């Protein structure tokens, strides 16, 4: 296993650096393709969230891999390599596995235990599969990470230790009050219609806001989100019998509507709560826009910025009557968040799963050698049967079949114990050398072993395309 991860997160870099290093969605695919085009890299995947950017790769040279991935990360993120280097971390082999499994369980999240990271890991794998940059190692790794994360949430109380960033952010805005009591009846504006914005809108509706506006660059996506929120059985559904009735708040339902981004200033002037999370590269709410919305209003304005880079001007912190919580202030607040006792259980799960993953990968490493050995044995049997045909041409078909089966059984029995045992030994730490020993002992052709490995890789990539 030659797994390498190079990245930076809220634990290693200040928010200002994370902002500049944020990857645009279209840049991720290009980064994946450029990574696998680099000489030491054979597979790649990118995990990019609001508080981390990590490149995972299968490499055959450690130092060259670190150098190439660091340079590519800098090039595609737009931040200079000299600026990123002090904040980059590198994990290799088992440490890289341990890191991703910890991330999947929420142990490395800004809010410990939050579960949204599982969806982001799933998305990272899906993109790598779509780009055909994930082979056997990364497919196995990310799928196992998803299973480990789900196991941690189902077997422990890690959920009690943390929440989603949306919930945590709203709690910071509520400043000690119950979020439902604080939000009930207020007017809310959600800017963006992606996964984080959808979660924010759902959370606000369930908290009891009286009115909700969803603004998005593509109005159709905002309309779709409003429809989901207000449809029968949805979080904002009330007694109304149609979408139009529910959108107007008839029958006790949610008053909700979609809006274009050009309408944000007007929506902002009416809002009590604003949550913004878009993929914009520049500010969505400038300080002047927020100040204009505050002009002549006594009611306070609460703003939650979950975007990276930020959507809301940091100057809003200085505007009277406006309370802004952003990624930077969430990071400060989360440092004091209580840790659940179950965190130790999750760490134990991660350690066990890392060991199991390593054992499985080491065992898989020897499989091509075992296959090559059995192929060689089959060729020997076939050759000897051909020679027997020449020496005993009068054998009938039944006799020839019986002799062939007997020879094959003898060979299988001789190979069974050593091949089973070598797989067991190879799964242990330091077991990689058993494949080399097997090749030397039986004088196996390295090209045959390599051909088996290439066939496995092609099959893995075909499966990945089918899943995509």
Coordinates of C-alpha atoms in Angstrom, one line a residue:
X1 CA 0.0 0.0 0.0
X2 CA 1.4 3.4 -1.0
X3 CA -1.4 5.7 0.1
X4 CA -0.5 9.4 0.5
X5 CA -2.6 12.3 1.6
X6 CA -1.6 16.0 1.3
X7 CA -3.9 18.7 2.6
X8 CA -4.8 21.5 5.0
X9 CA -7.7 22.0 7.3
X10 CA -9.1 24.3 10.0
X11 CA -6.7 22.4 12.4
X12 CA -3.6 23.4 10.4
X13 CA -4.4 26.7 8.7
X14 CA -6.1 29.9 9.6
X15 CA -9.5 30.6 7.9
X16 CA -7.9 33.3 5.7
X17 CA -5.6 30.7 4.1
X18 CA -8.4 28.2 3.8
X19 CA -10.5 30.9 2.0
X20 CA -7.7 31.5 -0.6
X21 CA -7.1 27.8 -1.1
X22 CA -10.8 26.9 -1.6
X23 CA -11.3 24.8 -4.7
X24 CA -14.0 25.8 -7.2
X25 CA -16.2 22.7 -8.2
X26 CA -14.8 22.8 -11.8
X27 CA -11.2 22.8 -10.5
X28 CA -11.6 19.5 -8.6
X29 CA -12.0 17.4 -11.8
X30 CA -9.0 19.1 -13.4
X31 CA -6.9 18.6 -10.2
X32 CA -7.8 14.9 -10.3
X33 CA -6.8 14.5 -13.9
X34 CA -3.5 16.4 -13.5
X35 CA -2.7 14.3 -10.4
X36 CA -3.0 11.0 -12.2
X37 CA -1.0 12.4 -15.0
X38 CA 1.9 13.1 -12.6
X39 CA 4.7 10.4 -12.9
X40 CA 4.5 9.0 -9.3
X41 CA 0.6 9.0 -9.0
X42 CA -1.7 6.2 -10.2
X43 CA -4.9 7.0 -8.4
X44 CA -6.3 10.2 -6.9
X45 CA -9.3 11.6 -5.0
X46 CA -10.1 15.1 -3.6
X47 CA -12.0 15.8 -0.4
X48 CA -12.9 19.4 -0.4
X49 CA -15.2 20.9 2.2
X50 CA -15.7 24.3 3.8
X51 CA -12.9 23.6 6.3
X52 CA -10.6 21.1 4.6
X53 CA -8.9 20.4 1.2
X54 CA -7.2 17.1 0.9
X55 CA -5.7 15.1 -2.0
X56 CA -5.5 11.3 -1.6
X57 CA -3.3 9.4 -4.0
X58 CA -1.7 6.0 -4.7
X59 CA 2.0 6.8 -5.3
X60 CA 5.1 4.9 -6.0
X61 CA 7.5 7.5 -4.8
X62 CA 6.9 9.3 -1.5
X63 CA 8.9 12.5 -1.8
X64 CA 8.1 13.0 -5.5
X65 CA 4.4 12.4 -4.6
X66 CA 4.4 15.0 -1.9
X67 CA 6.1 17.6 -4.1
X68 CA 3.7 17.0 -7.1
X69 CA 0.5 16.9 -5.0
X70 CA 1.5 20.1 -3.1
X71 CA 2.3 21.9 -6.3
X72 CA -1.0 20.8 -8.0
X73 CA -3.0 21.8 -4.9
X74 CA -1.4 25.3 -5.0
X75 CA -1.9 25.6 -8.7
X76 CA -5.6 24.6 -8.8
X77 CA -6.6 26.4 -5.6
X78 CA -5.1 29.7 -6.7
X79 CA -3.0 30.1 -3.5
X80 CA 0.8 30.2 -3.9
X81 CA 2.8 27.2 -2.9
X82 CA 5.0 29.3 -0.6
X83 CA 1.8 30.4 1.2
X84 CA 0.4 26.9 1.5
X85 CA 3.5 25.0 2.5
X86 CA 3.6 26.0 6.2
X87 CA 0.1 24.8 6.7
X88 CA 0.1 21.5 4.7
X89 CA 0.1 18.2 6.4
X90 CA 1.2 14.9 5.0
X91 CA 0.1 11.4 6.0
X92 CA 1.4 8.1 4.5
X93 CA 0.2 4.6 4.4
X94 CA -1.4 3.5 7.8
X95 CA -1.3 7.1 9.1
X96 CA -3.2 8.3 6.0
X97 CA -5.9 5.5 6.5
X98 CA -6.2 6.6 10.2
X99 CA -6.6 10.2 9.2
X100 CA -9.5 9.5 6.7
X101 CA -11.3 7.1 9.1
X102 CA -11.0 9.8 11.8
X103 CA -12.4 12.4 9.4
X104 CA -15.3 10.1 8.5
X105 CA -16.2 9.6 12.1
X106 CA -16.3 13.4 12.8
X107 CA -13.3 13.3 15.1
X108 CA -11.4 15.8 12.9
X109 CA -14.4 18.0 12.3
X110 CA -14.7 21.6 13.5
X111 CA -17.7 20.4 15.5
X112 CA -16.7 16.9 16.8
X113 CA -19.1 14.2 15.8
X114 CA -21.0 16.0 13.0
X115 CA -22.3 13.6 10.4
X116 CA -22.4 15.8 7.3
X117 CA -18.8 14.8 6.5
X118 CA -20.0 11.3 5.4
X119 CA -21.9 12.8 2.6
X120 CA -18.9 14.8 1.5
X121 CA -16.7 11.7 1.5
X122 CA -19.3 9.9 -0.6
X123 CA -19.3 12.8 -3.0
X124 CA -15.5 12.8 -3.2
X125 CA -15.5 9.2 -4.1
X126 CA -18.3 9.7 -6.7
X127 CA -16.4 12.5 -8.4
X128 CA -13.2 10.3 -8.5
X129 CA -15.1 7.5 -10.0
X130 CA -16.7 9.7 -12.6
X131 CA -13.3 11.0 -13.5
X132 CA -11.9 7.4 -13.6
X133 CA -9.1 8.4 -11.2
X134 CA -10.1 6.0 -8.3
X135 CA -8.7 2.5 -8.6
X136 CA -8.7 -0.5 -6.2
X137 CA -6.9 1.3 -3.4
X138 CA -9.0 4.5 -3.2
X139 CA -12.3 2.7 -3.9
X140 CA -11.5 0.3 -1.0
X141 CA -10.3 3.1 1.2
X142 CA -13.3 5.5 0.8
X143 CA -15.9 2.8 0.9
X144 CA -14.4 1.5 4.1
X145 CA -14.2 5.0 5.5
X146 CA -18.0 5.4 4.9
X147 CA -18.6 2.1 6.7
X148 CA -16.4 3.1 9.6
X149 CA -18.2 6.5 9.9
X150 CA -21.6 4.8 9.9
X151 CA -20.4 2.2 12.5
X152 CA -19.1 5.0 14.8
X153 CA -22.5 6.8 14.7
X154 CA -24.5 3.6 15.2
X155 CA -22.4 2.0 17.9
X156 CA -21.5 5.0 20.0
X157 CA -23.0 8.2 21.3
X158 CA -20.6 10.4 19.1
X159 CA -23.7 12.2 17.8
X160 CA -24.2 13.6 21.3
X161 CA -20.7 15.2 21.1
X162 CA -21.4 17.3 18.0
X163 CA -23.9 18.7 15.6
X164 CA -23.9 19.9 12.0
X165 CA -22.3 23.3 11.4
X166 CA -25.7 24.7 10.7
X167 CA -27.1 23.7 14.1
X168 CA -23.9 24.8 15.9
X169 CA -23.9 28.1 14.1
X170 CA -27.6 28.8 14.9
X171 CA -26.8 28.0 18.5
X172 CA -24.1 30.6 18.5
X173 CA -26.5 33.1 17.1
X174 CA -29.1 32.2 19.7
X175 CA -26.5 33.0 22.3
X176 CA -27.6 30.5 24.9
X177 CA -31.3 30.5 24.1
X178 CA -33.1 27.5 22.8
X179 CA -32.8 27.7 19.0
X180 CA -36.5 27.0 18.5
X181 CA -37.6 29.7 21.0
X182 CA -35.2 32.1 19.4
X183 CA -36.1 31.4 15.8
X184 CA -39.9 30.9 16.2
X185 CA -41.9 33.3 14.0
X186 CA -38.9 35.1 12.6
X187 CA -38.3 35.9 8.9
X188 CA -35.3 34.0 7.4
X189 CA -33.3 34.4 4.2
X190 CA -31.2 31.5 2.9
X191 CA -28.8 32.3 0.2
X192 CA -27.8 29.3 -2.0
X193 CA -29.6 26.1 -2.7
X194 CA -26.8 23.5 -2.4
X195 CA -26.6 20.8 0.2
X196 CA -25.5 23.0 3.1
X197 CA -28.1 25.7 2.2
X198 CA -30.8 23.0 2.0
X199 CA -29.8 21.7 5.4
X200 CA -29.9 25.3 6.8
X201 CA -33.3 25.9 5.3
X202 CA -34.7 22.6 6.7
X203 CA -33.2 23.3 10.1
X204 CA -34.8 26.8 10.2
X205 CA -38.2 25.5 9.1
X206 CA -38.1 22.8 11.8
X207 CA -37.1 25.5 14.3
X208 CA -40.3 27.3 13.5
X209 CA -39.4 30.4 11.4
X210 CA -42.6 32.1 10.2
X211 CA -41.3 33.1 6.7
X212 CA -38.5 31.8 4.5
X213 CA -37.0 33.2 1.4
X214 CA -34.5 31.1 -0.7
X215 CA -32.3 33.1 -3.0
X216 CA -30.1 31.4 -5.6
X217 CA -28.3 32.2 -8.8
X218 CA -30.5 29.6 -10.5
X219 CA -34.0 30.4 -9.4
X220 CA -35.3 27.0 -10.5
X221 CA -33.2 25.3 -7.8
X222 CA -34.5 27.7 -5.2
X223 CA -38.0 27.0 -6.3
X224 CA -37.4 23.2 -6.1
X225 CA -36.0 23.6 -2.5
X226 CA -39.1 25.7 -1.5
X227 CA -41.3 23.0 -3.0
X228 CA -39.6 20.2 -1.0
X229 CA -39.8 22.2 2.2
X230 CA -43.5 22.8 1.8
X231 CA -44.8 19.6 0.2
X232 CA -47.0 17.3 2.2
X233 CA -45.0 15.5 4.8
X234 CA -42.1 18.0 4.4
X235 CA -40.7 20.0 7.3
X236 CA -42.8 23.0 6.6
X237 CA -46.0 21.4 5.5
X238 CA -49.1 22.7 7.3
X239 CA -52.8 22.3 6.7
X240 CA -52.8 23.9 3.2
X241 CA -53.9 21.7 0.4
X242 CA -51.6 23.1 -2.4
X243 CA -48.2 24.5 -2.8
X244 CA -49.5 28.0 -3.5
X245 CA -51.6 27.9 -0.3
X246 CA -48.7 26.7 1.8
X247 CA -46.4 29.3 0.2
X248 CA -48.8 32.0 1.3
X249 CA -49.0 30.4 4.8
X250 CA -52.6 29.4 4.5
X251 CA -53.8 26.5 6.7
X252 CA -51.0 27.0 9.2
X253 CA -48.2 26.1 6.8
X254 CA -44.9 27.8 6.0
X255 CA -44.7 31.1 4.2
X256 CA -41.9 30.4 1.7
X257 CA -40.8 31.7 -1.7
X258 CA -37.9 31.6 -4.1
X259 CA -36.0 34.7 -5.1
X260 CA -33.4 35.7 -7.6
X261 CA -30.0 36.9 -6.4
X262 CA -30.9 40.4 -7.7
X263 CA -33.6 40.5 -5.1
X264 CA -31.3 39.8 -2.1
X265 CA -31.1 43.5 -1.0
X266 CA -34.9 43.7 -0.7
X267 CA -35.1 40.3 1.0
X268 CA -32.3 41.3 3.3
X269 CA -34.1 44.4 4.5
X270 CA -37.0 42.1 5.6
X271 CA -35.0 39.3 7.2
X272 CA -34.3 38.6 10.9
X273 CA -32.0 35.6 10.2
X274 CA -29.7 35.2 7.2
X275 CA -27.8 32.0 6.3
X276 CA -25.5 32.1 3.3
X277 CA -23.5 29.2 1.7
X278 CA -22.8 29.6 -2.0
X279 CA -19.9 28.6 -4.2
X280 CA -19.2 32.2 -5.2
X281 CA -15.6 33.3 -5.3
X282 CA -16.4 36.8 -4.2
X283 CA -18.6 38.4 -1.5
X284 CA -22.3 37.9 -1.7
X285 CA -23.2 40.4 1.0
X286 CA -20.9 43.4 1.2
X287 CA -20.8 45.5 4.4
X288 CA -22.5 48.3 2.7
X289 CA -25.5 46.1 1.6
X290 CA -26.0 44.9 5.2
X291 CA -25.7 48.4 6.6
X292 CA -28.3 49.6 4.1
X293 CA -30.6 46.8 5.2
X294 CA -30.2 47.8 8.8
X295 CA -30.9 51.5 8.2
X296 CA -34.1 52.5 10.0
X297 CA -34.6 49.0 11.6
X298 CA -34.6 48.4 15.3
X299 CA -34.9 44.6 15.2
X300 CA -31.5 42.8 15.3
X301 CA -30.1 41.0 12.2
X302 CA -28.5 37.6 12.8
X303 CA -26.2 36.3 10.0
X304 CA -24.6 32.9 9.6
X305 CA -21.9 32.5 6.9
X306 CA -21.0 28.9 6.2
X307 CA -19.2 29.5 2.9
X308 CA -15.6 29.0 2.1
X309 CA -14.4 31.4 0.8
X310 CA -16.7 33.6 2.9
X311 CA -20.0 35.0 1.4
X312 CA -20.5 37.8 4.0
X313 CA -18.1 40.7 4.5
X314 CA -16.2 40.5 7.8
X315 CA -16.9 44.2 8.2
X316 CA -20.4 43.2 9.2
X317 CA -19.0 42.4 12.6
X318 CA -18.7 46.2 13.1
X319 CA -22.3 47.1 12.1
X320 CA -24.6 48.0 15.0
X321 CA -27.5 45.6 15.4
X322 CA -25.9 42.9 13.2
X323 CA -24.5 39.7 14.7
X324 CA -22.3 37.7 12.3
X325 CA -21.2 34.1 12.9
X326 CA -18.8 32.8 10.3
X327 CA -16.4 29.9 9.9
X328 CA -13.7 31.7 11.8
X329 CA -15.9 32.4 14.9
X330 CA -17.3 28.8 14.7
X331 CA -13.7 27.5 14.9
X332 CA -13.1 29.6 18.0
X333 CA -16.4 28.5 19.6
X334 CA -15.9 24.8 18.8
X335 CA -12.6 24.8 20.7
X336 CA -14.7 25.0 23.9
X337 CA -17.4 22.5 22.9
X338 CA -17.8 19.6 25.3
X339 CA -16.5 16.2 24.3
X340 CA -18.6 13.1 24.7
X341 CA -17.2 10.1 26.6
X342 CA -18.0 8.1 23.5
X343 CA -15.2 9.8 21.6
X344 CA -12.8 7.3 23.1
X345 CA -14.9 4.5 21.8
X346 CA -14.8 5.9 18.4
X347 CA -11.0 6.2 18.5
X348 CA -10.9 2.5 19.4
X349 CA -13.1 1.7 16.4
X350 CA -10.9 3.7 14.1
X351 CA -7.7 1.9 15.4
X352 CA -9.3 -1.5 14.9
X353 CA -10.6 -0.6 11.4
X354 CA -7.2 0.8 10.4
X355 CA -5.6 -2.5 11.4
X356 CA -8.2 -4.5 9.5
X357 CA -7.9 -2.4 6.4
X358 CA -4.1 -2.7 6.4
X359 CA -4.3 -6.5 6.8
X360 CA -6.8 -6.8 3.9
X361 CA -4.6 -4.6 1.7
X362 CA -1.5 -6.6 2.5
X363 CA -3.4 -9.9 1.8
X364 CA -4.6 -8.5 -1.5
X365 CA -1.1 -7.5 -2.4
X366 CA 0.0 -11.2 -2.5
X367 CA -3.0 -12.4 -4.5
X368 CA -1.4 -11.7 -8.0
X369 CA 1.6 -13.8 -6.9
X370 CA -0.6 -16.7 -5.7
X371 CA -2.6 -16.5 -9.0
X372 CA 0.6 -16.6 -11.0
X373 CA 1.8 -19.6 -9.0
X374 CA -1.4 -21.5 -9.6
X375 CA -1.3 -20.5 -13.3
X376 CA 2.3 -21.9 -13.6
X377 CA 1.2 -25.1 -11.9
X378 CA -1.7 -25.5 -14.3
X379 CA 0.7 -25.0 -17.2
X380 CA 3.0 -27.7 -15.8
X381 CA 0.1 -30.1 -15.5
X382 CA -1.0 -29.3 -19.0
X383 CA 2.5 -29.9 -20.3
X384 CA 2.9 -33.2 -18.5
X385 CA -0.5 -34.5 -19.8
X386 CA 0.6 -33.6 -23.3
X387 CA 3.8 -35.5 -22.9
X388 CA 1.8 -38.5 -21.5
X389 CA -0.4 -38.4 -24.6
X390 CA 2.7 -38.8 -26.7
X391 CA 4.1 -41.7 -24.7
X392 CA 0.8 -43.5 -24.2
X393 CA -1.3 -42.7 -27.3
X394 CA -3.6 -45.7 -26.7
X395 CA -5.2 -44.2 -23.6
X396 CA -8.9 -43.8 -24.0
X397 CA -10.7 -40.6 -23.0
X398 CA -11.9 -41.9 -19.7
X399 CA -8.4 -43.0 -18.7
X400 CA -6.9 -39.7 -19.8
X401 CA -9.5 -37.7 -17.9
X402 CA -8.9 -39.7 -14.7
X403 CA -5.1 -39.3 -14.9
X404 CA -5.5 -35.6 -15.6
X405 CA -7.8 -35.1 -12.6
X406 CA -5.5 -37.1 -10.3
X407 CA -2.4 -35.0 -11.2
X408 CA -4.4 -31.8 -10.7
X409 CA -5.6 -33.0 -7.3
X410 CA -2.0 -33.8 -6.3
X411 CA -0.9 -30.3 -7.3
X412 CA -3.8 -28.6 -5.7
X413 CA -3.1 -30.4 -2.4
X414 CA 0.5 -29.5 -2.5
X415 CA -0.2 -25.8 -3.1
X416 CA -3.2 -25.5 -0.8
X417 CA -1.4 -25.2 2.6
X418 CA 1.4 -22.9 1.5
X419 CA -0.8 -20.5 -0.4
X420 CA -3.3 -20.3 2.5
X421 CA -0.5 -19.8 5.0
X422 CA 1.3 -17.2 2.9
X423 CA -2.0 -15.1 2.6
X424 CA -2.3 -15.3 6.4
X425 CA 1.3 -14.2 6.9
X426 CA 1.1 -11.5 4.3
X427 CA -1.8 -9.9 6.2
X428 CA 0.4 -9.3 9.2
X429 CA 2.6 -6.2 9.6
X430 CA 5.8 -6.6 7.6
X431 CA 4.1 -9.4 5.5
X432 CA 4.7 -7.7 2.2
X433 CA 8.0 -9.6 1.8
X434 CA 6.3 -13.0 1.5
X435 CA 5.2 -12.2 -2.0
X436 CA 8.8 -11.6 -3.0
X437 CA 9.8 -14.9 -1.3
X438 CA 7.1 -16.8 -3.2
X439 CA 8.3 -15.4 -6.5
X440 CA 11.9 -16.4 -5.7
X441 CA 11.1 -19.9 -4.4
X442 CA 9.0 -20.8 -7.5
X443 CA 11.0 -18.7 -10.0
X444 CA 7.8 -16.9 -11.1
X445 CA 8.0 -14.6 -14.1
X446 CA 7.6 -11.0 -12.8
X447 CA 5.8 -10.1 -16.0
X448 CA 3.1 -12.8 -15.3
X449 CA 2.5 -11.4 -11.8
X450 CA 2.4 -7.8 -13.2
X451 CA -0.1 -8.9 -15.8
X452 CA -2.4 -10.3 -13.1
X453 CA -2.2 -7.0 -11.2
X454 CA -3.0 -5.0 -14.3
X455 CA -6.0 -7.2 -15.1
X456 CA -7.3 -6.6 -11.5
X457 CA -6.8 -2.8 -11.9
X458 CA -8.7 -2.8 -15.2
X459 CA -11.6 -4.7 -13.6
X460 CA -11.7 -2.3 -10.7
X461 CA -11.9 0.7 -13.0
X462 CA -14.6 -0.9 -15.1
X463 CA -16.6 -1.6 -11.9
X464 CA -16.0 2.0 -10.8
X465 CA -17.4 3.3 -14.2
X466 CA -20.4 1.0 -13.8
X467 CA -21.1 2.3 -10.3
X468 CA -20.7 5.9 -11.5

